[in-house]
PDB file of C-alpha atoms in Angstrom:
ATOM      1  CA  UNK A   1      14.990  -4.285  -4.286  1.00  0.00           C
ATOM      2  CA  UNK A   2      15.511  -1.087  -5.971  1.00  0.00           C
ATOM      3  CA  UNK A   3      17.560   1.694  -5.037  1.00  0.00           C
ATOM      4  CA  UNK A   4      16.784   4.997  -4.489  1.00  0.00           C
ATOM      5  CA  UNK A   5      19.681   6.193  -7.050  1.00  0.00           C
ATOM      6  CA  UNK A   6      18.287   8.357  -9.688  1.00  0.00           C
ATOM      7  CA  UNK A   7      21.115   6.574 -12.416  1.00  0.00           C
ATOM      8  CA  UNK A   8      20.305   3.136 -11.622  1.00  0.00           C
ATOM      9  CA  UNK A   9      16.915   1.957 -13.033  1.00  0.00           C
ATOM     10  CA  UNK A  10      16.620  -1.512 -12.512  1.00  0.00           C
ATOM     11  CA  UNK A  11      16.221  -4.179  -9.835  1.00  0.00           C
ATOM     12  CA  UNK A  12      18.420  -5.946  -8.026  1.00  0.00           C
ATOM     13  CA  UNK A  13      18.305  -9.126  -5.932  1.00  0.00           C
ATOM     14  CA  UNK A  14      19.480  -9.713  -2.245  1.00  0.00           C
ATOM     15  CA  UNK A  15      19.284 -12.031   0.700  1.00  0.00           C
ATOM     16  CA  UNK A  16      16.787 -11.259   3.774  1.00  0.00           C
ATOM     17  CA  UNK A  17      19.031 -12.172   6.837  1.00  0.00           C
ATOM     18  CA  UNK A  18      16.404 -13.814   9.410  1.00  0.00           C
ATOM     19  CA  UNK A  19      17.233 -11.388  11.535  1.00  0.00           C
ATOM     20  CA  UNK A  20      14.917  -8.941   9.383  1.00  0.00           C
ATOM     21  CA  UNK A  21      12.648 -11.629   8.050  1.00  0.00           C
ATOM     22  CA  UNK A  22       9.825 -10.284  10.451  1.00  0.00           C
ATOM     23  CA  UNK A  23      10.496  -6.559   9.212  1.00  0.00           C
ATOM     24  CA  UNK A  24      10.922  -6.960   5.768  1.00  0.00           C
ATOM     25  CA  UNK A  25       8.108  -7.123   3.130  1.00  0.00           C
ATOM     26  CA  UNK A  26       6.715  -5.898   0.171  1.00  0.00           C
ATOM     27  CA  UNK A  27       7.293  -1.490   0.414  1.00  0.00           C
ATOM     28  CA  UNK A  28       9.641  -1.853   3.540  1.00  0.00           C
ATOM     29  CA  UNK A  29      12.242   0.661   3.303  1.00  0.00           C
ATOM     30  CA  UNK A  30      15.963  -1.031   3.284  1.00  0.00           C
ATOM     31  CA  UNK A  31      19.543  -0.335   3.267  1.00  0.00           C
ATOM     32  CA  UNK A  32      21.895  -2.129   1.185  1.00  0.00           C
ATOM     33  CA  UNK A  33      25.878  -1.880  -0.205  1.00  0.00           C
ATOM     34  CA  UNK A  34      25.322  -1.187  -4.064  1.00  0.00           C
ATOM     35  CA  UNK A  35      28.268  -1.062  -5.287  1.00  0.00           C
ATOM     36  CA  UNK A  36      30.265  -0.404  -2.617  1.00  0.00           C
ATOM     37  CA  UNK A  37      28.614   2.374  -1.209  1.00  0.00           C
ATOM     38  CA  UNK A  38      25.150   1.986   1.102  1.00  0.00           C
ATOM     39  CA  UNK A  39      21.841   3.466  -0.015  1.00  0.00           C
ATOM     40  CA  UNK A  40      18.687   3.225   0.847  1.00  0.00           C
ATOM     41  CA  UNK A  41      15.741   1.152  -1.361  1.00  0.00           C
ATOM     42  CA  UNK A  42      12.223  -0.151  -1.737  1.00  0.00           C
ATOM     43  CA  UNK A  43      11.343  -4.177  -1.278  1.00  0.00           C
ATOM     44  CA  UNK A  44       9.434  -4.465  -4.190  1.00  0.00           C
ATOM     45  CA  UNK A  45       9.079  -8.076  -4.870  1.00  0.00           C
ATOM     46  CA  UNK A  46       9.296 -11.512  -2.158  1.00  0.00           C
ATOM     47  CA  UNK A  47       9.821 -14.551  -2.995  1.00  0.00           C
ATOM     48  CA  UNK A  48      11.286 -14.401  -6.462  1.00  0.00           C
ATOM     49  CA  UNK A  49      14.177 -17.150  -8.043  1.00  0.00           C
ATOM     50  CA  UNK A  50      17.162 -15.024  -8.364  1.00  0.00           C
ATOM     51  CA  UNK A  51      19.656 -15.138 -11.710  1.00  0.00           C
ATOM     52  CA  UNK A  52      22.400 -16.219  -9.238  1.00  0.00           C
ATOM     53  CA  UNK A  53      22.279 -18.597  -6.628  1.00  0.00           C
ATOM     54  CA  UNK A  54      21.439 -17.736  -3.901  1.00  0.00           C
ATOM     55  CA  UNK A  55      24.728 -18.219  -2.073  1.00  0.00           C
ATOM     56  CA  UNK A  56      26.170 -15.281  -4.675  1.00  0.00           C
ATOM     57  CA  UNK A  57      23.420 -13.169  -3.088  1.00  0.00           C
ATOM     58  CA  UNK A  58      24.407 -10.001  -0.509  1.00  0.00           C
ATOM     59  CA  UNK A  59      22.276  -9.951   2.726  1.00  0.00           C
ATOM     60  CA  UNK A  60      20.283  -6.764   3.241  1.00  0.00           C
ATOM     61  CA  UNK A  61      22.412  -4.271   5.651  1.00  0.00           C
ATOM     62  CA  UNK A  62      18.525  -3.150   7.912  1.00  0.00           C
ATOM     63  CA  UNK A  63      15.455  -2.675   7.658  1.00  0.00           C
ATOM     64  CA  UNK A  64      14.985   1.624   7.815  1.00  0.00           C
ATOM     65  CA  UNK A  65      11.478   2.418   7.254  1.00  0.00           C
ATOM     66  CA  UNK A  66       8.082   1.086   6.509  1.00  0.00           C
ATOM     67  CA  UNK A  67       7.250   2.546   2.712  1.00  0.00           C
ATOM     68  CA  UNK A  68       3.996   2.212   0.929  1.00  0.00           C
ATOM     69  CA  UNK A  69       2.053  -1.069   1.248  1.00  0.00           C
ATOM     70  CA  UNK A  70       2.260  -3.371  -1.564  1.00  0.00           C
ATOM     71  CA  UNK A  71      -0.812  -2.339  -3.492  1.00  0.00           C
ATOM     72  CA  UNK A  72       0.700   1.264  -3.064  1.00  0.00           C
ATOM     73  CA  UNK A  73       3.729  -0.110  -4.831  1.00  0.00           C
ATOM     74  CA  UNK A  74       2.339  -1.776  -7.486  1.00  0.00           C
ATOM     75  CA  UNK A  75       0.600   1.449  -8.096  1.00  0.00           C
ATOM     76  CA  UNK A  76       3.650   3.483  -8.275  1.00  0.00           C
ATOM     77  CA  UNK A  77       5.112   0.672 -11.108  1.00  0.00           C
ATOM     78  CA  UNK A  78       1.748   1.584 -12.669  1.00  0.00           C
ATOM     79  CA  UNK A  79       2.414   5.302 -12.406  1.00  0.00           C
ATOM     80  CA  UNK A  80       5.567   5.314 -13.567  1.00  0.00           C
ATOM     81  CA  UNK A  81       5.082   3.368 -16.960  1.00  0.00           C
ATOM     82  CA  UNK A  82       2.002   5.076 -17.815  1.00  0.00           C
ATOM     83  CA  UNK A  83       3.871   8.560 -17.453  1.00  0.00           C
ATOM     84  CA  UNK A  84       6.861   7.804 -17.937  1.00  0.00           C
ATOM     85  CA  UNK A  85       8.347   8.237 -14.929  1.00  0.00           C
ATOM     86  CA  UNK A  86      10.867   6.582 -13.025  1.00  0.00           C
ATOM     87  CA  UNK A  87      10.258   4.041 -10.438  1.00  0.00           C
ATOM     88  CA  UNK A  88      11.903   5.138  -7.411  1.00  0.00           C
ATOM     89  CA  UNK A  89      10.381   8.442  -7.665  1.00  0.00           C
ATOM     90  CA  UNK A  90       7.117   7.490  -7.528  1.00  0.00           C
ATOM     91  CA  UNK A  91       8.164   5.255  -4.923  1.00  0.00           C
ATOM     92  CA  UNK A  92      10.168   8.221  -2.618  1.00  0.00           C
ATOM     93  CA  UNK A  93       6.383  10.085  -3.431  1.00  0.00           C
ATOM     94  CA  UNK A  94       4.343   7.539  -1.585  1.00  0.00           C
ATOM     95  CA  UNK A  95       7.063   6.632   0.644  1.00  0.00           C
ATOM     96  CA  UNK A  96       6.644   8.582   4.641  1.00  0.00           C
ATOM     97  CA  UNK A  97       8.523  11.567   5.036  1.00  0.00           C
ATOM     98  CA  UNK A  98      10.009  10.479   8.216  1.00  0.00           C
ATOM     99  CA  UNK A  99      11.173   7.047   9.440  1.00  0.00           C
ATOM    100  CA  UNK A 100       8.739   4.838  10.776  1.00  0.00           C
ATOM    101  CA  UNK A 101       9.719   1.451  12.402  1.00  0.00           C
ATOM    102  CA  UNK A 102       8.687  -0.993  10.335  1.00  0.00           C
ATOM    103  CA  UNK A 103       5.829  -3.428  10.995  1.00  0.00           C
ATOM    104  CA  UNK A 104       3.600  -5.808   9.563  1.00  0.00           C
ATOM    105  CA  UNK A 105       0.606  -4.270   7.416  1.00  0.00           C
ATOM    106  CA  UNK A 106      -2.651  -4.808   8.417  1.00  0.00           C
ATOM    107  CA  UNK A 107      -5.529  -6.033   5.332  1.00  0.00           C
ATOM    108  CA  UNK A 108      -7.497  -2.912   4.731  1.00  0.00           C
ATOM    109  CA  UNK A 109     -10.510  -3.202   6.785  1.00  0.00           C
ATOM    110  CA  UNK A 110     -12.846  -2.197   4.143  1.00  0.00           C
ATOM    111  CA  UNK A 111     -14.976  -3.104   1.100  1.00  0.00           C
ATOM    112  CA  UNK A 112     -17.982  -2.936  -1.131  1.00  0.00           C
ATOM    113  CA  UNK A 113     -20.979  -5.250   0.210  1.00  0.00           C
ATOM    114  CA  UNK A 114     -23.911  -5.748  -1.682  1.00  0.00           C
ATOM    115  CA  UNK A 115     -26.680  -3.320  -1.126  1.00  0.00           C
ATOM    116  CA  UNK A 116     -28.784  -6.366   0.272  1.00  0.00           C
ATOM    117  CA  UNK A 117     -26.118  -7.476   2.689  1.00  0.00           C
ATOM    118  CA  UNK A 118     -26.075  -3.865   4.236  1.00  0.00           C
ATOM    119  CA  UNK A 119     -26.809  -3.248   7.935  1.00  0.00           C
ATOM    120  CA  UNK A 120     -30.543  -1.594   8.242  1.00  0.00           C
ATOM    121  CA  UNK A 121     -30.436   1.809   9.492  1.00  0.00           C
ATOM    122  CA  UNK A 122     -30.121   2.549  13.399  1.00  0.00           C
ATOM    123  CA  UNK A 123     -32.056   5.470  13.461  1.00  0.00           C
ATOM    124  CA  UNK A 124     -34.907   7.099  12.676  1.00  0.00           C
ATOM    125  CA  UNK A 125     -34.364  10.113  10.499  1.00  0.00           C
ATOM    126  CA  UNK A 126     -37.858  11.225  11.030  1.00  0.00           C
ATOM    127  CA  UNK A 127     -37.680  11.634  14.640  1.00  0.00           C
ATOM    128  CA  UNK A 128     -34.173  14.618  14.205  1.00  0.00           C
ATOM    129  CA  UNK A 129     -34.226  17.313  11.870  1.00  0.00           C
ATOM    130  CA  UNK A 130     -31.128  16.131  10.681  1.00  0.00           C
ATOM    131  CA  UNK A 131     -28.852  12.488  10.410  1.00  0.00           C
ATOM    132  CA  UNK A 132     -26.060  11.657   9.121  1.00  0.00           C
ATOM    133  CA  UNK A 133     -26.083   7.922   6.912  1.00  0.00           C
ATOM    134  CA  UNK A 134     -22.122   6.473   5.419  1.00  0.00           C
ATOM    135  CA  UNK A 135     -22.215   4.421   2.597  1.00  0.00           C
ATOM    136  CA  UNK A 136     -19.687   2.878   0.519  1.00  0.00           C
ATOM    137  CA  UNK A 137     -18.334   4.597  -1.989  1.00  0.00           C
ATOM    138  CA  UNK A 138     -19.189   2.076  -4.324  1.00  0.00           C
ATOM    139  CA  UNK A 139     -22.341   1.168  -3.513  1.00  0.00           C
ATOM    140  CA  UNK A 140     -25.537   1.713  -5.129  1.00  0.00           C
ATOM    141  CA  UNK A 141     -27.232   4.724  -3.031  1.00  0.00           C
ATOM    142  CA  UNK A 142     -30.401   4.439  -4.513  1.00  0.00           C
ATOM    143  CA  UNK A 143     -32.239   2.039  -1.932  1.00  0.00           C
ATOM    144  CA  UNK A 144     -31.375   4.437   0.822  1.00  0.00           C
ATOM    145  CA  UNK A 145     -32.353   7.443  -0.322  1.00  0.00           C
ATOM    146  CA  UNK A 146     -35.256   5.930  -1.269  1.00  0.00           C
ATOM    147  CA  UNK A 147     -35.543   4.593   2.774  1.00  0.00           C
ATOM    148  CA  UNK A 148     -34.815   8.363   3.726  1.00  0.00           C
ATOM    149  CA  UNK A 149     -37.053  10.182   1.415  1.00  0.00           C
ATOM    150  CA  UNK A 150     -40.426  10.634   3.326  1.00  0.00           C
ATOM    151  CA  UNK A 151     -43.477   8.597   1.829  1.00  0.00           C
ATOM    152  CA  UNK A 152     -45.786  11.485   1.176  1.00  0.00           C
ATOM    153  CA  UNK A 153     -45.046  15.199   0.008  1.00  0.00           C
ATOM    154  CA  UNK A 154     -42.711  17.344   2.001  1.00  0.00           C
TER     155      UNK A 154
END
């Protein structure tokens, strides 16, 4: 876990109650007693082996928010070594603005296929003035405007 205190700039380790086993994840926003006071911070790691046991270990107070999805946070870690930056800034960046319940995140539905593994087109270009084709971003766009370029002159 690590707090959203600008002063502190390190992690810290703490007990998921099961009570918030189901909420709490990689990015989910928490609420903890740091030092006897209770502030808010960012899951950033799950099953690690804590430097006490884990009997030693405080139980986190409730799950707030959902924050940035694990990939997100690993990006703000990223971020905030290459420009030197602390963490929990980056992390209060990609974090939302207001509180949303927190719930499991979905895999990103999305990827790079092969160009040969890609769906034909479903229309014929020829027949409108104008279509509309999406590609991946990725993807090698070559074959398709080669599909949409007409095969004599214009």
């Amino acid at each position: 876990m690590r707090p959203d205190v600008a002063a502190v700039e390190r992690e810290f380790d703490y007990l998921v109650p099961d009570a918030l086993a189901d909420k709490v994840q990689v990015g989910t926003i928490v609420r903890v007693v740091l030092h006897g006071r209770r502030v808010r911070g960012w899951v950033v790691a799950d099953d690690v082996v804590p430097d006490r046991g884990a009997g030693q270990l405080r139980a986190l107070l409730a799950a707030v928010s959902a924050g940035p999805p694990a990939d997100v946070v690993d990006l703000c870690r990223f971020a905030a070594w290459r420009w030197a930056g602390p963490f929990s800034a980056m992390l209060r960046a990609a974090s939302p603005p207001n509180v949303v319940p927190p719930r499991p995140f979905a895999p990103p539905d999305a990827g790079v296929y092969p160009i040969s593994s890609a769906p034909p087109l479903s229309f014929d270009v020829t027949a409108r003035p104008v279509g509309l084709a999406e590609w991946p971003p990725g993807a090698d766009r070559r074959e398709l405007v080669a599909a949409l370029l007409a095969p004599s002159g214009s």
